[in-house]
Coordinates of N, CA and C in Angstrom, one line a residue:
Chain S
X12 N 143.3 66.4 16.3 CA 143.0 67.8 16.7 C 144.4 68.5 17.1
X13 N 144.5 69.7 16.8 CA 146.1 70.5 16.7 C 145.2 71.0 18.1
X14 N 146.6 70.9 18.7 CA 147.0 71.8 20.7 C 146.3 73.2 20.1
X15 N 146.6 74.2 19.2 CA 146.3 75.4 19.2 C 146.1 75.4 18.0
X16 N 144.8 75.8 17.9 CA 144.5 76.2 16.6 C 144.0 77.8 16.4
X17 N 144.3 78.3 15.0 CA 143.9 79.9 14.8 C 143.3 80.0 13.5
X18 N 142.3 80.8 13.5 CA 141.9 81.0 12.6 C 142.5 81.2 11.2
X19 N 141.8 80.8 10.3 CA 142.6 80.5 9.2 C 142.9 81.9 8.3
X20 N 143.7 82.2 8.0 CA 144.0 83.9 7.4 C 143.7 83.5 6.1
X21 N 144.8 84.4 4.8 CA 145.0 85.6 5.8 C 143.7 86.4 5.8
X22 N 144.0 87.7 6.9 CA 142.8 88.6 7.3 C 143.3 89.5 6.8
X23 N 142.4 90.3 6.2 CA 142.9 91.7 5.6 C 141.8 92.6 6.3
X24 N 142.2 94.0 7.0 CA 141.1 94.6 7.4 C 141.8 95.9 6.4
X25 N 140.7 97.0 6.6 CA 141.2 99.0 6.0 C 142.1 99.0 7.3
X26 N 142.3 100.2 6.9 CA 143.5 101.0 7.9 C 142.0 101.4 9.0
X27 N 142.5 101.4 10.4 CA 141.3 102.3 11.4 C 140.3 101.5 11.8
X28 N 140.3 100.4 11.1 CA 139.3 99.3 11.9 C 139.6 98.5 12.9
X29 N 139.0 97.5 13.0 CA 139.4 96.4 14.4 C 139.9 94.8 13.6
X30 N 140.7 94.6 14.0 CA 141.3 93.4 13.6 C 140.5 92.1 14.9
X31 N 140.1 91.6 14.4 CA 140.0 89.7 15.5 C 141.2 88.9 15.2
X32 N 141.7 88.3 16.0 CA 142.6 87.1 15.7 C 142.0 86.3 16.9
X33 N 142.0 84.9 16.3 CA 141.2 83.7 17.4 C 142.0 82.7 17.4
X34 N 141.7 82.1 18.4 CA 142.8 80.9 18.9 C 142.3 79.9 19.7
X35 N 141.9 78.6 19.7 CA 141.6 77.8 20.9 C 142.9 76.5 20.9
X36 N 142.1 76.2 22.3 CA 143.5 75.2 22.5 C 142.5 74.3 22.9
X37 N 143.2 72.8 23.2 CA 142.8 71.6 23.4 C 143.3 71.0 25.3
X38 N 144.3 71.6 25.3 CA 144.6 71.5 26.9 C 144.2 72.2 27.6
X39 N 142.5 71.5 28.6 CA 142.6 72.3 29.8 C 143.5 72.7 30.8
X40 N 144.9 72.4 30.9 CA 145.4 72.2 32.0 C 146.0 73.3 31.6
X41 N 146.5 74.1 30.6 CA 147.2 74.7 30.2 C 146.8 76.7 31.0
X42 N 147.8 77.1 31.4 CA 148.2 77.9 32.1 C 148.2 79.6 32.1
X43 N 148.7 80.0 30.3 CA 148.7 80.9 30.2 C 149.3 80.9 28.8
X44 N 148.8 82.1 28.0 CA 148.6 82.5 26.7 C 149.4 83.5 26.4
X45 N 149.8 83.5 25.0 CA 150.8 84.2 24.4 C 150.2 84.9 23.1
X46 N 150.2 86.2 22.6 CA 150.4 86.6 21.7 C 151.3 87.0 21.4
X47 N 152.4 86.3 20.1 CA 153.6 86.9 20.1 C 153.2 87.6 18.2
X48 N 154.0 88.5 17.8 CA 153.5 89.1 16.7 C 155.1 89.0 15.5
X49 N 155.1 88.3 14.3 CA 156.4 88.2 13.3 C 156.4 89.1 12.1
X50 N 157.0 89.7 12.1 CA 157.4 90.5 10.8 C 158.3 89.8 9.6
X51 N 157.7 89.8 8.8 CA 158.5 88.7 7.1 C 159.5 88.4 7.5
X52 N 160.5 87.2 7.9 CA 161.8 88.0 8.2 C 162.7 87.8 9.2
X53 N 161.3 88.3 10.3 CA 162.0 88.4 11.3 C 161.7 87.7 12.5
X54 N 162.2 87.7 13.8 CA 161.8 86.5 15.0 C 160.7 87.3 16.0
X55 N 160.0 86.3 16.4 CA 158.5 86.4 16.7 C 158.8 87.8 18.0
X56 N 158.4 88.0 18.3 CA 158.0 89.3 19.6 C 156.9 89.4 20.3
X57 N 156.7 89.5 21.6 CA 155.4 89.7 22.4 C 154.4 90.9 22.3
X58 N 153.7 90.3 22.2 CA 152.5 91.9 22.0 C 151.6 91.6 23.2
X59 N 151.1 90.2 23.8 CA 150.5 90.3 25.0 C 150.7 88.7 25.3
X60 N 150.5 88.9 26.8 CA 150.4 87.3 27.7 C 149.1 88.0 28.6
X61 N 148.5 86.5 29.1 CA 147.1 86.8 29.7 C 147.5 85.4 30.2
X62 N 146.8 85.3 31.8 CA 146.2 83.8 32.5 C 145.0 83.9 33.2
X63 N 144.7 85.3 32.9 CA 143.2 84.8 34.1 C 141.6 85.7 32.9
X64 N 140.8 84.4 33.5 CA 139.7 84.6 32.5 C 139.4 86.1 32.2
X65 N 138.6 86.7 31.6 CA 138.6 87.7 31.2 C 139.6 88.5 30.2
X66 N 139.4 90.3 29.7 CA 140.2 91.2 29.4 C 141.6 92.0 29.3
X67 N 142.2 91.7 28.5 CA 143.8 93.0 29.0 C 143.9 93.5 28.1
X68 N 143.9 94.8 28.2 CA 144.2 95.9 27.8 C 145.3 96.5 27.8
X69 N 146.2 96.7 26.4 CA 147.3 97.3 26.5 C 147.8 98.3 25.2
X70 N 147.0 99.5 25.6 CA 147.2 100.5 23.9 C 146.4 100.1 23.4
X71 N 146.6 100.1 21.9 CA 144.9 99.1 21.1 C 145.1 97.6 20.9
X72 N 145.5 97.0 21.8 CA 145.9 95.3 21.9 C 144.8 95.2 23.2
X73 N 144.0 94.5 22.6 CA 143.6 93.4 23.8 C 143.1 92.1 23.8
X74 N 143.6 91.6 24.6 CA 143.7 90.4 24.8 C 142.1 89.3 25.4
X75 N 141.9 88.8 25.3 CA 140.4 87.9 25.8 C 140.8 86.5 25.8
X76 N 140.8 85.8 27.4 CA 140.7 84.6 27.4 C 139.1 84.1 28.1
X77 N 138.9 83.0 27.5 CA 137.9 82.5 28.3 C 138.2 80.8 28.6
X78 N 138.9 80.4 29.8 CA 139.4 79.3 29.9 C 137.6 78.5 29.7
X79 N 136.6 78.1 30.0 CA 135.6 77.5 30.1 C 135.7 76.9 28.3
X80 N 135.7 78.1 27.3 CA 135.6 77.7 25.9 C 136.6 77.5 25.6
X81 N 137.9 76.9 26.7 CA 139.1 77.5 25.7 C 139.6 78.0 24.3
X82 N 139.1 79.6 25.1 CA 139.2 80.1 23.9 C 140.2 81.5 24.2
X83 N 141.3 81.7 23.2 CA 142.3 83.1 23.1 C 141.9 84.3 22.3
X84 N 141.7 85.5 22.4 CA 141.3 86.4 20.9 C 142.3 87.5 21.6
X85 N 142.9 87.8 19.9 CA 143.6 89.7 20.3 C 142.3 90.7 19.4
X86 N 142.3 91.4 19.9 CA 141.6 92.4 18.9 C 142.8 93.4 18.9
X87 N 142.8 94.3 18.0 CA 143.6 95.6 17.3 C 142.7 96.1 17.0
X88 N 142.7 97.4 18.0 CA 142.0 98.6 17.2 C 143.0 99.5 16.5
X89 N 141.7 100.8 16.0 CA 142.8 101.5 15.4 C 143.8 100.7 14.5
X90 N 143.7 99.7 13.6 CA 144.9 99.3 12.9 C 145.6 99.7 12.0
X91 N 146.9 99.9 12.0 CA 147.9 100.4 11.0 C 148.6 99.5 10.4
X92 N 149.1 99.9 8.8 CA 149.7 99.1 8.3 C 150.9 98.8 8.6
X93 N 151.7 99.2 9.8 CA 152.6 98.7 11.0 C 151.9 97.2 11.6
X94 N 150.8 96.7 11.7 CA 150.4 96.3 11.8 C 150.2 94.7 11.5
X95 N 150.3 94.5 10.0 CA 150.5 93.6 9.2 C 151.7 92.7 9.2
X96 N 151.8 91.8 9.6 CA 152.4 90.3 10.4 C 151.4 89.4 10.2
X97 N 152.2 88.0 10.6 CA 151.8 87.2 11.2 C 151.4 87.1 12.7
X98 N 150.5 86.8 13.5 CA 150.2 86.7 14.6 C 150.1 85.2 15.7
X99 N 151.0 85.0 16.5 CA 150.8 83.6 16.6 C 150.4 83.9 18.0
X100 N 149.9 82.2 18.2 CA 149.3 82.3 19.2 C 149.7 80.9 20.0
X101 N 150.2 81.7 21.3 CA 151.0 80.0 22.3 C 150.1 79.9 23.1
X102 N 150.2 78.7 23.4 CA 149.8 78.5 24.8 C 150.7 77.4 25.8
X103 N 150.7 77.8 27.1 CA 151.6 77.4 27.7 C 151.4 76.2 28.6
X104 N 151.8 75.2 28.8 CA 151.3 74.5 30.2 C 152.6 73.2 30.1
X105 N 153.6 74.7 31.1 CA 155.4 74.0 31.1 C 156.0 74.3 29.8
X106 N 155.8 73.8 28.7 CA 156.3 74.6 27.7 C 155.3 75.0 26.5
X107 N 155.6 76.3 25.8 CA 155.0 76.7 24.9 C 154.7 76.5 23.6
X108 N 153.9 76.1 23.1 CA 153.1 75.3 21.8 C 152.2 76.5 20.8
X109 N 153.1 76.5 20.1 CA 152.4 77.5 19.3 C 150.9 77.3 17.9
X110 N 150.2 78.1 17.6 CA 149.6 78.0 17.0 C 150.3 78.3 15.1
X111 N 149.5 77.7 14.1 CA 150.2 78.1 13.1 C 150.6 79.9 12.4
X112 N 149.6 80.3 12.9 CA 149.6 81.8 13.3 C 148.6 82.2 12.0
X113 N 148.2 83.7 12.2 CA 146.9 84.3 11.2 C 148.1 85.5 10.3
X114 N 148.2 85.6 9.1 CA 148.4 86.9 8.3 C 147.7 87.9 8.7
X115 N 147.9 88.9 9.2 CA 147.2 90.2 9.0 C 147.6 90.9 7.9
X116 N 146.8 91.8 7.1 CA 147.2 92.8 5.9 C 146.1 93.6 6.6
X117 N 147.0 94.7 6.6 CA 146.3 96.3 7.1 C 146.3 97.1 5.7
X118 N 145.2 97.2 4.8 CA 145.6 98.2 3.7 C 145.1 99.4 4.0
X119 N 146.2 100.6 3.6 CA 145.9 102.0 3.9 C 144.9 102.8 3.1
Chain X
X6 N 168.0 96.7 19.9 CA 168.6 95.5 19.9 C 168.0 94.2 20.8
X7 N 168.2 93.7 20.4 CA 167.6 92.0 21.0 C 168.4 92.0 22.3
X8 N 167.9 91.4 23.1 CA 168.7 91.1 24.4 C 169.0 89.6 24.3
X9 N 168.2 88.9 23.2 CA 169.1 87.6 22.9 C 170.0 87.7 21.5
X10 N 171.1 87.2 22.0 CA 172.0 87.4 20.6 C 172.2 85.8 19.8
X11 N 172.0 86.0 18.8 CA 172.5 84.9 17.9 C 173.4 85.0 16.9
X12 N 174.6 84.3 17.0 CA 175.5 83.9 15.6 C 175.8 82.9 15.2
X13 N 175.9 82.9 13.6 CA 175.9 84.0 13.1 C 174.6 83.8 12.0
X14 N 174.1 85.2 11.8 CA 172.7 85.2 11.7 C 172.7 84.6 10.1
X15 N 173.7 84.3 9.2 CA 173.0 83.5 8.1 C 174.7 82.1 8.3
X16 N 173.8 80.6 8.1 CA 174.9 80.2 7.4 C 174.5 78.8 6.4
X17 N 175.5 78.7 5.7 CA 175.5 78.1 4.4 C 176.6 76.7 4.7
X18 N 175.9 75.7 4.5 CA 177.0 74.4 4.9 C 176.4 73.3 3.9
X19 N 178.2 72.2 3.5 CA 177.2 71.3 2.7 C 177.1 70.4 3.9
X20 N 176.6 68.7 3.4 CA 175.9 67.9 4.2 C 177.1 67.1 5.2
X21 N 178.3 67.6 5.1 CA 179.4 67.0 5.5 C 180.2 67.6 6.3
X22 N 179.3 69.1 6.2 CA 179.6 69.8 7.3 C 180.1 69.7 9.0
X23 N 180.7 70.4 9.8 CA 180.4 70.6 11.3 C 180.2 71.3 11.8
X24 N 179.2 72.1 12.4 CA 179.2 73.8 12.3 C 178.7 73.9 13.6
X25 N 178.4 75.3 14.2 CA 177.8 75.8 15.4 C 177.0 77.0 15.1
X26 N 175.6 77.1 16.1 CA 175.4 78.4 16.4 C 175.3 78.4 17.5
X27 N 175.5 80.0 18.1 CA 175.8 80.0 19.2 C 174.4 81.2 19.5
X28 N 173.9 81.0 20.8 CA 173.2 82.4 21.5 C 173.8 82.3 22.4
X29 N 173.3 83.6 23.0 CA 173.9 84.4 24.2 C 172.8 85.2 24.5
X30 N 172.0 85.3 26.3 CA 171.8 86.0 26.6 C 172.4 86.7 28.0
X31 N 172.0 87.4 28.3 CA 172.2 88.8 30.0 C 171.2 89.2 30.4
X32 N 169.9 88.3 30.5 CA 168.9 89.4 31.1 C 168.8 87.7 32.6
X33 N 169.4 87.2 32.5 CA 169.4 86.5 34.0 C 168.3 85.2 33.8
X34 N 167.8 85.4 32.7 CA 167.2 84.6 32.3 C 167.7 83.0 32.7
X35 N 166.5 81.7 33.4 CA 166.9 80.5 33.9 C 166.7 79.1 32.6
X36 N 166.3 79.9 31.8 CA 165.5 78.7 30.8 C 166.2 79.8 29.0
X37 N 166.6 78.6 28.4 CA 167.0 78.5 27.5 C 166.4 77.8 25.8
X38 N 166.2 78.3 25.2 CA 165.6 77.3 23.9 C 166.1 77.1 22.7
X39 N 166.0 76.4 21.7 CA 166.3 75.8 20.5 C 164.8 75.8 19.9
X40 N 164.3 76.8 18.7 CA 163.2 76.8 18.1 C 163.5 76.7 16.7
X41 N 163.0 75.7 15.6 CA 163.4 75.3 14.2 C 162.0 76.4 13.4
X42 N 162.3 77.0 12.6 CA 160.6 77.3 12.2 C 161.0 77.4 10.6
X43 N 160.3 76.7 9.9 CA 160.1 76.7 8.1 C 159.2 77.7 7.9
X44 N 159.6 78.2 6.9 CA 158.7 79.2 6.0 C 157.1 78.4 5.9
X45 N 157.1 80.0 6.8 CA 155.2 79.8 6.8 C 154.4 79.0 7.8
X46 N 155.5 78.6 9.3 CA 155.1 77.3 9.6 C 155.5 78.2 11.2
X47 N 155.2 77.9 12.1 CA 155.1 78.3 13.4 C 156.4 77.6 14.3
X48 N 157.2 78.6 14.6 CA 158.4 77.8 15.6 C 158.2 76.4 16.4
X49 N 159.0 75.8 15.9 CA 158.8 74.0 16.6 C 159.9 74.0 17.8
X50 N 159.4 73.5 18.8 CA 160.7 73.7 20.4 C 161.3 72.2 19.7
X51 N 162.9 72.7 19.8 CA 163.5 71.2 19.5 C 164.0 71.0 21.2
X52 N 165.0 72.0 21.8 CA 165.2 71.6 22.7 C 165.6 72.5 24.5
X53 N 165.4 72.5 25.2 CA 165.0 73.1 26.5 C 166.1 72.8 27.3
X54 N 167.1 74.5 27.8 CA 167.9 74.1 29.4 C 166.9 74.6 29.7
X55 N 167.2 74.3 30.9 CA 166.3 74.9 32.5 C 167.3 74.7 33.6
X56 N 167.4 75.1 34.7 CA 167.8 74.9 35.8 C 169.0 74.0 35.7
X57 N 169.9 73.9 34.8 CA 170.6 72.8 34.0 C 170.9 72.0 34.1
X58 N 169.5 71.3 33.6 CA 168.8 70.2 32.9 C 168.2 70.2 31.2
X59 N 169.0 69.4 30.4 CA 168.1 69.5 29.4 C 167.0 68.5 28.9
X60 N 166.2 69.3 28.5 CA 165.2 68.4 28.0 C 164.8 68.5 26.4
X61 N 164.8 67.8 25.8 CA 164.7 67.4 24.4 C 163.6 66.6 23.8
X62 N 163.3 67.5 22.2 CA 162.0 67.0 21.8 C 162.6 65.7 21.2
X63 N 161.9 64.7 21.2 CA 162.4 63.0 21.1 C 162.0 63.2 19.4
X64 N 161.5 63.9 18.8 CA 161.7 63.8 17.1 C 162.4 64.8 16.4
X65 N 163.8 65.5 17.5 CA 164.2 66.2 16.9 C 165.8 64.9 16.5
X66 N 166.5 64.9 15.5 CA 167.5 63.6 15.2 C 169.0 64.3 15.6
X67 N 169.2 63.6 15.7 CA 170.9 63.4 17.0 C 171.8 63.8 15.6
X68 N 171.4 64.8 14.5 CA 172.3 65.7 13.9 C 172.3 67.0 14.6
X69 N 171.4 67.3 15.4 CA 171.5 68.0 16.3 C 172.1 68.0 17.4
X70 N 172.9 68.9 18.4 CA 173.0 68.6 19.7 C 173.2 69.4 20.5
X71 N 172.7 69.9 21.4 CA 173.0 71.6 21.7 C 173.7 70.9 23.5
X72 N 174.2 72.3 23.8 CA 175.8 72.8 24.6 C 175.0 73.9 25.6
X73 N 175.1 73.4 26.5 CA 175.2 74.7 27.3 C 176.4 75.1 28.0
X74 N 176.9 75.8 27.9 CA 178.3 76.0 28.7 C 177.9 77.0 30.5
X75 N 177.1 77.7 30.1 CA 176.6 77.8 31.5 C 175.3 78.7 31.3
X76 N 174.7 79.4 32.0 CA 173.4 79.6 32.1 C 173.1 80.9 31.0
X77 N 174.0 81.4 30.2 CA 173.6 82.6 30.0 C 174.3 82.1 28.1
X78 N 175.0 81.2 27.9 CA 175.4 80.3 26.5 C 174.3 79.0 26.2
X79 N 173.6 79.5 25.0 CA 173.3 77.9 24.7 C 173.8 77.1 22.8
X80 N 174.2 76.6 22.9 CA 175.4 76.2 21.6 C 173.9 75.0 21.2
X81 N 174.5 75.0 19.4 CA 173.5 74.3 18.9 C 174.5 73.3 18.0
X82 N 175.1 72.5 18.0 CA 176.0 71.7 17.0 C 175.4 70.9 16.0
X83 N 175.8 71.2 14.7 CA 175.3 71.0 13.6 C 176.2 70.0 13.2
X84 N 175.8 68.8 12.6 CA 176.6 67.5 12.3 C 176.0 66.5 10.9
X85 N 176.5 66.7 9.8 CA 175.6 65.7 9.0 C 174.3 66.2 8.5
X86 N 174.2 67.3 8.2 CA 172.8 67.8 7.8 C 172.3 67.5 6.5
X87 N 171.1 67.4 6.4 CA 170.4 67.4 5.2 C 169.5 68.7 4.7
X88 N 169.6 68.9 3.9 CA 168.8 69.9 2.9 C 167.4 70.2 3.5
X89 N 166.7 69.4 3.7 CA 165.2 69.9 4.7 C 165.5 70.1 5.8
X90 N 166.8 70.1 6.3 CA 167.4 71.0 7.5 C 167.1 72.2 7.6
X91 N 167.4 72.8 6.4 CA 167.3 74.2 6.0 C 166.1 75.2 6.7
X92 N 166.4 76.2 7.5 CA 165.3 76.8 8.1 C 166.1 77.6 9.1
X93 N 165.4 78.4 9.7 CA 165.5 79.8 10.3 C 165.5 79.3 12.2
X94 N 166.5 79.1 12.5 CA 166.9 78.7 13.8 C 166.9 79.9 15.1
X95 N 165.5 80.0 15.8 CA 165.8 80.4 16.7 C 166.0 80.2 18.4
X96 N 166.5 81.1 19.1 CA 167.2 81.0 20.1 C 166.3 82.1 20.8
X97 N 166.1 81.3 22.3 CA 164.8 82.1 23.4 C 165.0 81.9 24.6
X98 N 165.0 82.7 25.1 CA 165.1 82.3 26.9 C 163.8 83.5 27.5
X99 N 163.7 82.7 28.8 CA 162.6 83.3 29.3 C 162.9 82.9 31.3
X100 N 162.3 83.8 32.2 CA 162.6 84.0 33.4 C 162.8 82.8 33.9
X101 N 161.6 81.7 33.4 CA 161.9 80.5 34.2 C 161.0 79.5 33.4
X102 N 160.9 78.2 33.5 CA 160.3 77.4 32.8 C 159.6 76.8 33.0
X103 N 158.0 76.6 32.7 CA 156.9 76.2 33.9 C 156.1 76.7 34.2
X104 N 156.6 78.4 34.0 CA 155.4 78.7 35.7 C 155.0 79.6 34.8
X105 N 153.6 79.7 35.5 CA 152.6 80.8 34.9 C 153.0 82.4 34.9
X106 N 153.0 82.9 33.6 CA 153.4 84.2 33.7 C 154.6 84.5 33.8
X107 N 155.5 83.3 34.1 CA 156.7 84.3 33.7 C 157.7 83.3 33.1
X108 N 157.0 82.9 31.6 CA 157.4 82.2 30.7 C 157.6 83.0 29.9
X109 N 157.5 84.2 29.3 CA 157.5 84.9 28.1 C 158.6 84.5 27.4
X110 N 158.5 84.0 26.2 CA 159.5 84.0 25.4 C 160.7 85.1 24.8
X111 N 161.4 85.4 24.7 CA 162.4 86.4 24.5 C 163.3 86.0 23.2
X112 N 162.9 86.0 21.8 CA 163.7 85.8 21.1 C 164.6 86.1 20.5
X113 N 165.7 85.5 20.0 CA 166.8 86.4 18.9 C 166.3 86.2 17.5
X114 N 167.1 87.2 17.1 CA 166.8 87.5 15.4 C 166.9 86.3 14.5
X115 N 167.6 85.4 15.5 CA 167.6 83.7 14.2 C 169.1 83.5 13.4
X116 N 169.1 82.4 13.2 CA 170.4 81.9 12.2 C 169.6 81.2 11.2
X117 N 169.7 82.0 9.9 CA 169.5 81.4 8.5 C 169.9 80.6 8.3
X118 N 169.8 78.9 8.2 CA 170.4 77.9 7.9 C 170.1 77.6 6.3
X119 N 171.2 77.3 5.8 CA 171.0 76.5 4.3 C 171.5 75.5 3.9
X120 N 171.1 74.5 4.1 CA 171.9 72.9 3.8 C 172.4 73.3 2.3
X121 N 173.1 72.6 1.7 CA 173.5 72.5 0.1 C 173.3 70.7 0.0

C-alpha cells in the first residue's frame, strides 16, 4: 500500500464547475496535509495546508480533512482553465511524502 | 520571483562528469531539501539539513552528495552519473522540520539535469 494515495486522473471538469481531488494516507500518526499545485514545467507551489479535522477555506480552494478516514480532498470551485495542473498531495509526519498527484484539465 | 534560488536552472553533463547545483535561500528558513522528481512522477526527498544535521534517504547512491556551507546554501555535488539520473532537481526549504504547520515547502524553479 502507497503512504498517499490520489485519485487516479486525469480529471477533466467545464470551465465554472467544482473540481474534487482525493487523497488518503496510510499513516495515522501523520500531522498535517499539503496541497501543493505544478504547472508543466514548473516546481510544485502551495495552494493549501490543513491539520485539524474538518474545513478551510481559502478563495475557491477548500481544503477537507478527516483524520478518522484518513482522508485529504481540495475542491475548486468556480474552475478556470488557470486551473489545470497537476495537484499533489503530501502528507507530513517529520517529513513530507507526497502523493503521485491528479491532472486537472479545465476546458473552456 | 522564487524566494528559493536554484543554479543553474538547466545542465547537461556526460557520465564522467563533476558538477554542482547550488540553492540559495533568505527567508530564514531552518530546514533545507534535495527533491529528484521524473517526468510524471511526484518529487522523491533525497536529502534533509535541519538544524545542521543532515539526514539522507539511504536509496539515494553516494553519486550524490550535498554541502551545506551554512543555513541559508545547500550544494548538491554531482559525481559519476548515469543517464536515469536525468531529471528535474529540486531545492526547498521550509520554517522548520517536524513540526506541524510550519513545514510548508518552499520551492525553487529546479535544475534540468541531463546525463549523456
Amino acid at each position: 500500500q502507497k503512504e498517499v494515495e490520489q485519485n487516479s486522473g486525469p480529471l477533466s471538469v467545464p470551465e465554472g464547475a467544482i473540481a474534487s481531488l482525493n487523497c488518503t494516507y496510510s499513516d495515522r500518526g501523520s500531522q498535517s496535509f499539503f496541497w501543493y499545485r505544478q504547472y508543466s514545467g514548473k516546481s510544485p507551489e502551495l495552494i493549501m495546508f490543513i491539520y485539524s479535522n474538518g474545513d478551510k477555506e481559502d478563495g475557491r480552494f477548500t481544503a477537507q480533512l478527516n483524520k478518522a478516514s484518513q482522508y485529504v480532498s481540495l475542491l475548486i470551485r468556480d474552475s478556470q482553465p488557470s486551473d489545470s495542473a497537476t495537484y499533489l498531495c503530501a502528507v507530513n509526519r517529520g517529513k513530507s511524502t507526497f502523493g503521485d498527484g491528479t491532472t486537472l484539465t479545465v476546458k473552456p | 520571483d522564487t524566494e528559493v534560488t536554484q543554479t543553474p536552472k538547466h545542465l547537461v553533463m556526460g557520465m564522467t562528469n563533476k558538477k554542482s547545483l547550488k540553492c540559495e535561500q533568505h527567508m530564514g528558513h531552518r530546514a533545507m531539501y534535495w527533491y529528484k522528481q521524473k517526468a510524471k512522477k511526484p518529487p522523491e526527498l533525497m536529502f534533509v539539513y535541519s538544524y545542521e544535521k543532515l539526514s539522507i534517504n539511504e536509496s539515494v547512491p553516494s553519486r550524490f552528495s550535498p554541502e551545506c556551507p551554512n543555513s541559508s546554501l545547500l550544494n548538491l555535488h554531482l559525481h559519476a552519473l548515469q543517464p536515469e539520473d536525468s531529471a528535474l532537481y529540486l531545492c526547498a526549504s521550509s520554517q522548520e522540520e517536524g513540526q506541524a504547520g510550519a513545514n510548508v515547502l518552499t520551492f525553487g524553479a529546479g535544475s534540468r539535469l541531463t546525463v549523456l
